[in-house]
């Protein structure tokens, strides 16, 4: 039995329609900027920009959960690990593991241990790679590239590769790519710079990857475990 939710049907005075994509990201953005934005006591800032706040841990949970689901798919398809599908799932699993680990600085935020060499040159004095000066300048570009790949290029040009998210999850990734594109353009053009609400926006990508991998890990479309 599949765990993938059916696409929502909207009923209006002009008729009913069912979008081809999951519209939950649009609802999230509407609630974020139409309701949470106006809450007192710095709730919006804590949600969208708070360092080591709830959103960062939600991102870690989503990426870690997606990694576990992806590992399950690899296990179910262990007889096919040399196939193109197997390689794609392996690459996605490694990507998810890396991003999840980076979110919590490879566990340093939990156990307090770290690599002193990395700490000394890290912008946040933590053991991670994405805040190193040589890497940090390209973070936005990487989010734009990942958003475009997962949100469009993957399902559009390689629809037979199951490891890449399907079209229905497009908005989880394209909104992230659009945000960072607009943000960087506002800096490059020296125009009025938009808010850097990155944590609240990045959460969409993490959730999108979790929903995608969960579907394949527990879907009826997944092959049964191979016999030993």
PDB file of C-alpha atoms in Angstrom:
ATOM      1  CA  UNK A   1       0.000   0.000   0.000  1.00  0.00           C
ATOM      2  CA  UNK A   2       1.457   3.349  -0.965  1.00  0.00           C
ATOM      3  CA  UNK A   3       1.926   6.094   1.605  1.00  0.00           C
ATOM      4  CA  UNK A   4       2.025   8.877  -0.982  1.00  0.00           C
ATOM      5  CA  UNK A   5      -0.735  11.401  -0.470  1.00  0.00           C
ATOM      6  CA  UNK A   6      -3.180  12.068  -3.264  1.00  0.00           C
ATOM      7  CA  UNK A   7      -2.918  15.476  -4.875  1.00  0.00           C
ATOM      8  CA  UNK A   8      -5.365  17.980  -3.428  1.00  0.00           C
ATOM      9  CA  UNK A   9      -8.429  18.929  -5.453  1.00  0.00           C
ATOM     10  CA  UNK A  10      -9.476  22.570  -5.138  1.00  0.00           C
ATOM     11  CA  UNK A  11     -13.143  23.451  -5.404  1.00  0.00           C
ATOM     12  CA  UNK A  12     -13.995  26.991  -6.474  1.00  0.00           C
ATOM     13  CA  UNK A  13     -17.143  28.794  -7.673  1.00  0.00           C
ATOM     14  CA  UNK A  14     -15.705  28.464 -11.195  1.00  0.00           C
ATOM     15  CA  UNK A  15     -15.120  24.737 -10.992  1.00  0.00           C
ATOM     16  CA  UNK A  16     -12.771  22.174  -9.469  1.00  0.00           C
ATOM     17  CA  UNK A  17      -9.180  21.514 -10.452  1.00  0.00           C
ATOM     18  CA  UNK A  18      -6.360  19.234  -9.316  1.00  0.00           C
ATOM     19  CA  UNK A  19      -2.818  20.649  -9.709  1.00  0.00           C
ATOM     20  CA  UNK A  20      -0.142  18.338 -11.081  1.00  0.00           C
ATOM     21  CA  UNK A  21       2.127  19.238  -8.148  1.00  0.00           C
ATOM     22  CA  UNK A  22       1.870  19.178  -4.372  1.00  0.00           C
ATOM     23  CA  UNK A  23       0.723  22.657  -3.286  1.00  0.00           C
ATOM     24  CA  UNK A  24       1.734  22.268   0.379  1.00  0.00           C
ATOM     25  CA  UNK A  25       4.836  24.497  -0.141  1.00  0.00           C
ATOM     26  CA  UNK A  26       2.586  27.343  -1.321  1.00  0.00           C
ATOM     27  CA  UNK A  27       0.381  26.926   1.735  1.00  0.00           C
ATOM     28  CA  UNK A  28       3.491  26.920   3.928  1.00  0.00           C
ATOM     29  CA  UNK A  29       4.728  30.162   2.353  1.00  0.00           C
ATOM     30  CA  UNK A  30       1.300  31.746   2.785  1.00  0.00           C
ATOM     31  CA  UNK A  31       1.194  30.837   6.481  1.00  0.00           C
ATOM     32  CA  UNK A  32       4.836  31.859   6.991  1.00  0.00           C
ATOM     33  CA  UNK A  33       4.499  35.345   5.506  1.00  0.00           C
ATOM     34  CA  UNK A  34       0.777  35.885   6.073  1.00  0.00           C
ATOM     35  CA  UNK A  35       0.611  34.802   9.721  1.00  0.00           C
ATOM     36  CA  UNK A  36       3.932  33.895  11.375  1.00  0.00           C
ATOM     37  CA  UNK A  37       5.562  37.070  10.023  1.00  0.00           C
ATOM     38  CA  UNK A  38       3.231  39.200  12.181  1.00  0.00           C
ATOM     39  CA  UNK A  39       3.596  37.235  15.412  1.00  0.00           C
ATOM     40  CA  UNK A  40       5.244  39.072  18.344  1.00  0.00           C
ATOM     41  CA  UNK A  41       8.294  38.144  20.454  1.00  0.00           C
ATOM     42  CA  UNK A  42      10.544  37.508  17.436  1.00  0.00           C
ATOM     43  CA  UNK A  43       8.813  34.250  16.486  1.00  0.00           C
ATOM     44  CA  UNK A  44       9.347  34.797  12.757  1.00  0.00           C
ATOM     45  CA  UNK A  45      13.058  35.619  13.160  1.00  0.00           C
ATOM     46  CA  UNK A  46      13.591  32.593  15.410  1.00  0.00           C
ATOM     47  CA  UNK A  47      11.910  30.371  12.811  1.00  0.00           C
ATOM     48  CA  UNK A  48      13.638  31.699   9.714  1.00  0.00           C
ATOM     49  CA  UNK A  49      17.088  32.805  10.880  1.00  0.00           C
ATOM     50  CA  UNK A  50      17.677  31.364  14.354  1.00  0.00           C
ATOM     51  CA  UNK A  51      21.059  29.600  14.572  1.00  0.00           C
ATOM     52  CA  UNK A  52      20.757  26.101  16.020  1.00  0.00           C
ATOM     53  CA  UNK A  53      17.028  26.734  16.266  1.00  0.00           C
ATOM     54  CA  UNK A  54      13.998  24.520  15.668  1.00  0.00           C
ATOM     55  CA  UNK A  55      14.118  24.792  11.869  1.00  0.00           C
ATOM     56  CA  UNK A  56      17.735  23.639  11.658  1.00  0.00           C
ATOM     57  CA  UNK A  57      16.875  20.587  13.737  1.00  0.00           C
ATOM     58  CA  UNK A  58      13.779  19.938  11.640  1.00  0.00           C
ATOM     59  CA  UNK A  59      15.998  20.065   8.561  1.00  0.00           C
ATOM     60  CA  UNK A  60      18.370  17.580  10.142  1.00  0.00           C
ATOM     61  CA  UNK A  61      15.470  15.287  11.046  1.00  0.00           C
ATOM     62  CA  UNK A  62      14.091  15.474   7.489  1.00  0.00           C
ATOM     63  CA  UNK A  63      17.461  14.843   5.818  1.00  0.00           C
ATOM     64  CA  UNK A  64      18.318  12.047   8.257  1.00  0.00           C
ATOM     65  CA  UNK A  65      14.894  10.474   7.753  1.00  0.00           C
ATOM     66  CA  UNK A  66      15.308  10.743   3.996  1.00  0.00           C
ATOM     67  CA  UNK A  67      18.730   9.087   4.269  1.00  0.00           C
ATOM     68  CA  UNK A  68      17.240   6.171   6.227  1.00  0.00           C
ATOM     69  CA  UNK A  69      14.457   5.785   3.662  1.00  0.00           C
ATOM     70  CA  UNK A  70      16.990   5.892   0.844  1.00  0.00           C
ATOM     71  CA  UNK A  71      19.047   3.217   2.591  1.00  0.00           C
ATOM     72  CA  UNK A  72      15.928   1.065   2.783  1.00  0.00           C
ATOM     73  CA  UNK A  73      15.428   1.435  -0.961  1.00  0.00           C
ATOM     74  CA  UNK A  74      19.057   0.409  -1.531  1.00  0.00           C
ATOM     75  CA  UNK A  75      18.531  -2.642   0.665  1.00  0.00           C
ATOM     76  CA  UNK A  76      15.350  -3.630  -1.138  1.00  0.00           C
ATOM     77  CA  UNK A  77      17.209  -3.310  -4.451  1.00  0.00           C
ATOM     78  CA  UNK A  78      20.517  -4.731  -3.333  1.00  0.00           C
ATOM     79  CA  UNK A  79      20.443  -7.220  -6.217  1.00  0.00           C
ATOM     80  CA  UNK A  80      20.342  -4.255  -8.605  1.00  0.00           C
ATOM     81  CA  UNK A  81      23.132  -2.182  -7.088  1.00  0.00           C
ATOM     82  CA  UNK A  82      25.152  -2.228 -10.303  1.00  0.00           C
ATOM     83  CA  UNK A  83      22.284  -0.829 -12.356  1.00  0.00           C
ATOM     84  CA  UNK A  84      21.804   2.852 -13.180  1.00  0.00           C
ATOM     85  CA  UNK A  85      18.937   2.975 -10.690  1.00  0.00           C
ATOM     86  CA  UNK A  86      21.167   1.559  -7.968  1.00  0.00           C
ATOM     87  CA  UNK A  87      23.941   4.062  -8.647  1.00  0.00           C
ATOM     88  CA  UNK A  88      21.448   6.943  -8.572  1.00  0.00           C
ATOM     89  CA  UNK A  89      20.018   5.809  -5.232  1.00  0.00           C
ATOM     90  CA  UNK A  90      23.533   5.416  -3.840  1.00  0.00           C
ATOM     91  CA  UNK A  91      24.452   8.953  -4.905  1.00  0.00           C
ATOM     92  CA  UNK A  92      21.258  10.319  -3.356  1.00  0.00           C
ATOM     93  CA  UNK A  93      21.913   8.410  -0.112  1.00  0.00           C
ATOM     94  CA  UNK A  94      25.447   9.794   0.156  1.00  0.00           C
ATOM     95  CA  UNK A  95      24.160  13.295  -0.558  1.00  0.00           C
ATOM     96  CA  UNK A  96      21.483  13.002   2.149  1.00  0.00           C
ATOM     97  CA  UNK A  97      23.957  11.636   4.690  1.00  0.00           C
ATOM     98  CA  UNK A  98      26.409  14.460   3.995  1.00  0.00           C
ATOM     99  CA  UNK A  99      23.787  17.218   4.242  1.00  0.00           C
ATOM    100  CA  UNK A 100      22.265  15.766   7.421  1.00  0.00           C
ATOM    101  CA  UNK A 101      25.694  15.526   9.042  1.00  0.00           C
ATOM    102  CA  UNK A 102      26.605  19.067   7.998  1.00  0.00           C
ATOM    103  CA  UNK A 103      23.387  20.420   9.543  1.00  0.00           C
ATOM    104  CA  UNK A 104      24.590  19.398  13.008  1.00  0.00           C
ATOM    105  CA  UNK A 105      28.301  19.869  12.271  1.00  0.00           C
ATOM    106  CA  UNK A 106      28.882  16.120  12.188  1.00  0.00           C
ATOM    107  CA  UNK A 107      27.456  15.679  15.682  1.00  0.00           C
ATOM    108  CA  UNK A 108      29.538  18.409  17.324  1.00  0.00           C
ATOM    109  CA  UNK A 109      26.385  20.206  18.428  1.00  0.00           C
ATOM    110  CA  UNK A 110      25.421  17.071  20.363  1.00  0.00           C
ATOM    111  CA  UNK A 111      28.638  15.626  21.791  1.00  0.00           C
ATOM    112  CA  UNK A 112      30.797  18.761  21.668  1.00  0.00           C
ATOM    113  CA  UNK A 113      33.778  17.116  19.983  1.00  0.00           C
ATOM    114  CA  UNK A 114      35.238  18.649  16.856  1.00  0.00           C
ATOM    115  CA  UNK A 115      38.232  19.010  14.588  1.00  0.00           C
ATOM    116  CA  UNK A 116      40.290  21.954  15.780  1.00  0.00           C
ATOM    117  CA  UNK A 117      41.832  22.608  12.364  1.00  0.00           C
ATOM    118  CA  UNK A 118      38.383  23.083  10.826  1.00  0.00           C
ATOM    119  CA  UNK A 119      37.134  25.109  13.778  1.00  0.00           C
ATOM    120  CA  UNK A 120      39.975  27.614  13.425  1.00  0.00           C
ATOM    121  CA  UNK A 121      39.104  28.490   9.815  1.00  0.00           C
ATOM    122  CA  UNK A 122      35.327  28.004  10.069  1.00  0.00           C
ATOM    123  CA  UNK A 123      33.093  31.082   9.974  1.00  0.00           C
ATOM    124  CA  UNK A 124      31.014  29.708  12.860  1.00  0.00           C
ATOM    125  CA  UNK A 125      33.916  28.013  14.654  1.00  0.00           C
ATOM    126  CA  UNK A 126      32.342  24.592  14.146  1.00  0.00           C
ATOM    127  CA  UNK A 127      33.384  21.332  12.543  1.00  0.00           C
ATOM    128  CA  UNK A 128      31.660  21.535   9.192  1.00  0.00           C
ATOM    129  CA  UNK A 129      32.604  22.162   5.597  1.00  0.00           C
ATOM    130  CA  UNK A 130      29.825  24.419   4.338  1.00  0.00           C
ATOM    131  CA  UNK A 131      30.915  27.336   6.565  1.00  0.00           C
ATOM    132  CA  UNK A 132      34.535  27.295   5.427  1.00  0.00           C
ATOM    133  CA  UNK A 133      35.376  30.577   3.632  1.00  0.00           C
ATOM    134  CA  UNK A 134      36.326  28.790   0.397  1.00  0.00           C
ATOM    135  CA  UNK A 135      32.978  26.956   0.325  1.00  0.00           C
ATOM    136  CA  UNK A 136      30.598  29.430   1.936  1.00  0.00           C
ATOM    137  CA  UNK A 137      30.688  31.797  -1.040  1.00  0.00           C
ATOM    138  CA  UNK A 138      29.171  29.100  -3.240  1.00  0.00           C
ATOM    139  CA  UNK A 139      26.412  27.913  -0.895  1.00  0.00           C
ATOM    140  CA  UNK A 140      23.682  29.921  -2.574  1.00  0.00           C
ATOM    141  CA  UNK A 141      24.752  28.672  -5.992  1.00  0.00           C
ATOM    142  CA  UNK A 142      24.619  25.095  -4.709  1.00  0.00           C
ATOM    143  CA  UNK A 143      21.070  25.591  -3.397  1.00  0.00           C
ATOM    144  CA  UNK A 144      20.006  27.094  -6.715  1.00  0.00           C
ATOM    145  CA  UNK A 145      21.566  24.205  -8.643  1.00  0.00           C
ATOM    146  CA  UNK A 146      20.071  21.565  -6.334  1.00  0.00           C
ATOM    147  CA  UNK A 147      16.674  23.243  -6.450  1.00  0.00           C
ATOM    148  CA  UNK A 148      16.652  23.328 -10.244  1.00  0.00           C
ATOM    149  CA  UNK A 149      17.894  19.756 -10.534  1.00  0.00           C
ATOM    150  CA  UNK A 150      15.492  18.190  -8.040  1.00  0.00           C
ATOM    151  CA  UNK A 151      12.628  20.503  -9.004  1.00  0.00           C
ATOM    152  CA  UNK A 152      12.889  20.317 -12.787  1.00  0.00           C
ATOM    153  CA  UNK A 153      15.930  18.833 -14.557  1.00  0.00           C
ATOM    154  CA  UNK A 154      15.775  15.441 -12.857  1.00  0.00           C
ATOM    155  CA  UNK A 155      12.177  14.487 -13.624  1.00  0.00           C
ATOM    156  CA  UNK A 156      12.100  16.418 -16.915  1.00  0.00           C
ATOM    157  CA  UNK A 157      15.206  14.982 -18.582  1.00  0.00           C
ATOM    158  CA  UNK A 158      15.686  11.724 -16.672  1.00  0.00           C
ATOM    159  CA  UNK A 159      12.149  10.583 -15.801  1.00  0.00           C
ATOM    160  CA  UNK A 160      13.193   6.927 -15.681  1.00  0.00           C
ATOM    161  CA  UNK A 161      15.574   7.549 -12.746  1.00  0.00           C
ATOM    162  CA  UNK A 162      13.461   6.884  -9.677  1.00  0.00           C
ATOM    163  CA  UNK A 163      15.986   8.397  -7.247  1.00  0.00           C
ATOM    164  CA  UNK A 164      15.248  11.893  -8.574  1.00  0.00           C
ATOM    165  CA  UNK A 165      12.071  13.458  -7.132  1.00  0.00           C
ATOM    166  CA  UNK A 166       8.968  13.302  -9.307  1.00  0.00           C
ATOM    167  CA  UNK A 167       7.251  16.364 -10.762  1.00  0.00           C
ATOM    168  CA  UNK A 168       4.673  16.400  -7.968  1.00  0.00           C
ATOM    169  CA  UNK A 169       7.386  17.530  -5.513  1.00  0.00           C
ATOM    170  CA  UNK A 170       8.684  20.335  -7.756  1.00  0.00           C
ATOM    171  CA  UNK A 171       7.610  23.253  -5.574  1.00  0.00           C
ATOM    172  CA  UNK A 172       9.582  21.996  -2.583  1.00  0.00           C
ATOM    173  CA  UNK A 173      12.746  22.664  -4.574  1.00  0.00           C
ATOM    174  CA  UNK A 174      11.904  25.407  -7.061  1.00  0.00           C
ATOM    175  CA  UNK A 175      10.825  27.820  -4.313  1.00  0.00           C
ATOM    176  CA  UNK A 176      14.249  27.399  -2.693  1.00  0.00           C
ATOM    177  CA  UNK A 177      16.024  28.009  -6.018  1.00  0.00           C
ATOM    178  CA  UNK A 178      13.839  31.060  -6.703  1.00  0.00           C
ATOM    179  CA  UNK A 179      14.493  32.526  -3.253  1.00  0.00           C
ATOM    180  CA  UNK A 180      18.281  32.294  -3.529  1.00  0.00           C
ATOM    181  CA  UNK A 181      18.258  33.550  -7.117  1.00  0.00           C
ATOM    182  CA  UNK A 182      16.232  36.595  -6.116  1.00  0.00           C
ATOM    183  CA  UNK A 183      18.335  37.126  -2.993  1.00  0.00           C
ATOM    184  CA  UNK A 184      21.632  37.051  -4.884  1.00  0.00           C
ATOM    185  CA  UNK A 185      20.320  39.285  -7.650  1.00  0.00           C
ATOM    186  CA  UNK A 186      19.281  41.852  -5.043  1.00  0.00           C
ATOM    187  CA  UNK A 187      22.896  41.929  -3.837  1.00  0.00           C
ATOM    188  CA  UNK A 188      24.515  41.909  -7.267  1.00  0.00           C
ATOM    189  CA  UNK A 189      22.318  44.741  -8.530  1.00  0.00           C
ATOM    190  CA  UNK A 190      22.862  46.789  -5.343  1.00  0.00           C
ATOM    191  CA  UNK A 191      19.101  47.201  -5.165  1.00  0.00           C
ATOM    192  CA  UNK A 192      17.142  46.990  -1.941  1.00  0.00           C
ATOM    193  CA  UNK A 193      18.200  43.701  -0.421  1.00  0.00           C
ATOM    194  CA  UNK A 194      15.478  41.263   0.490  1.00  0.00           C
ATOM    195  CA  UNK A 195      15.255  39.489   3.841  1.00  0.00           C
ATOM    196  CA  UNK A 196      17.553  36.517   4.303  1.00  0.00           C
ATOM    197  CA  UNK A 197      14.952  34.101   5.661  1.00  0.00           C
ATOM    198  CA  UNK A 198      17.063  31.164   4.549  1.00  0.00           C
ATOM    199  CA  UNK A 199      16.380  28.611   7.281  1.00  0.00           C
ATOM    200  CA  UNK A 200      12.620  28.838   6.867  1.00  0.00           C
ATOM    201  CA  UNK A 201      12.920  28.476   3.095  1.00  0.00           C
ATOM    202  CA  UNK A 202      15.564  25.727   3.085  1.00  0.00           C
ATOM    203  CA  UNK A 203      13.238  23.553   5.171  1.00  0.00           C
ATOM    204  CA  UNK A 204      11.149  22.981   2.042  1.00  0.00           C
ATOM    205  CA  UNK A 205      13.980  21.151   0.278  1.00  0.00           C
ATOM    206  CA  UNK A 206      14.563  18.870   3.249  1.00  0.00           C
ATOM    207  CA  UNK A 207      10.864  18.006   3.527  1.00  0.00           C
ATOM    208  CA  UNK A 208      10.584  17.435  -0.230  1.00  0.00           C
ATOM    209  CA  UNK A 209      13.432  14.931  -0.210  1.00  0.00           C
ATOM    210  CA  UNK A 210      11.969  13.156   2.805  1.00  0.00           C
ATOM    211  CA  UNK A 211       8.544  12.805   1.169  1.00  0.00           C
ATOM    212  CA  UNK A 212      10.140  11.551  -2.041  1.00  0.00           C
ATOM    213  CA  UNK A 213      12.334   8.919  -0.389  1.00  0.00           C
ATOM    214  CA  UNK A 214       9.593   7.833   2.003  1.00  0.00           C
ATOM    215  CA  UNK A 215       7.340   7.128  -0.955  1.00  0.00           C
ATOM    216  CA  UNK A 216       9.870   4.825  -2.599  1.00  0.00           C
ATOM    217  CA  UNK A 217      10.885   3.183   0.683  1.00  0.00           C
ATOM    218  CA  UNK A 218       7.344   2.133   1.583  1.00  0.00           C
ATOM    219  CA  UNK A 219       5.493   2.258  -1.733  1.00  0.00           C
ATOM    220  CA  UNK A 220       3.860  -0.679  -3.431  1.00  0.00           C
ATOM    221  CA  UNK A 221       6.035   0.304  -6.394  1.00  0.00           C
ATOM    222  CA  UNK A 222       9.128  -0.759  -4.475  1.00  0.00           C
ATOM    223  CA  UNK A 223      10.289  -4.329  -5.123  1.00  0.00           C
ATOM    224  CA  UNK A 224       9.966  -6.871  -2.300  1.00  0.00           C
ATOM    225  CA  UNK A 225      13.140  -7.722  -0.348  1.00  0.00           C
ATOM    226  CA  UNK A 226      15.427  -9.934  -2.393  1.00  0.00           C
ATOM    227  CA  UNK A 227      15.763 -13.513  -1.190  1.00  0.00           C
ATOM    228  CA  UNK A 228      19.054 -14.300   0.543  1.00  0.00           C
TER     229      UNK A 228
END
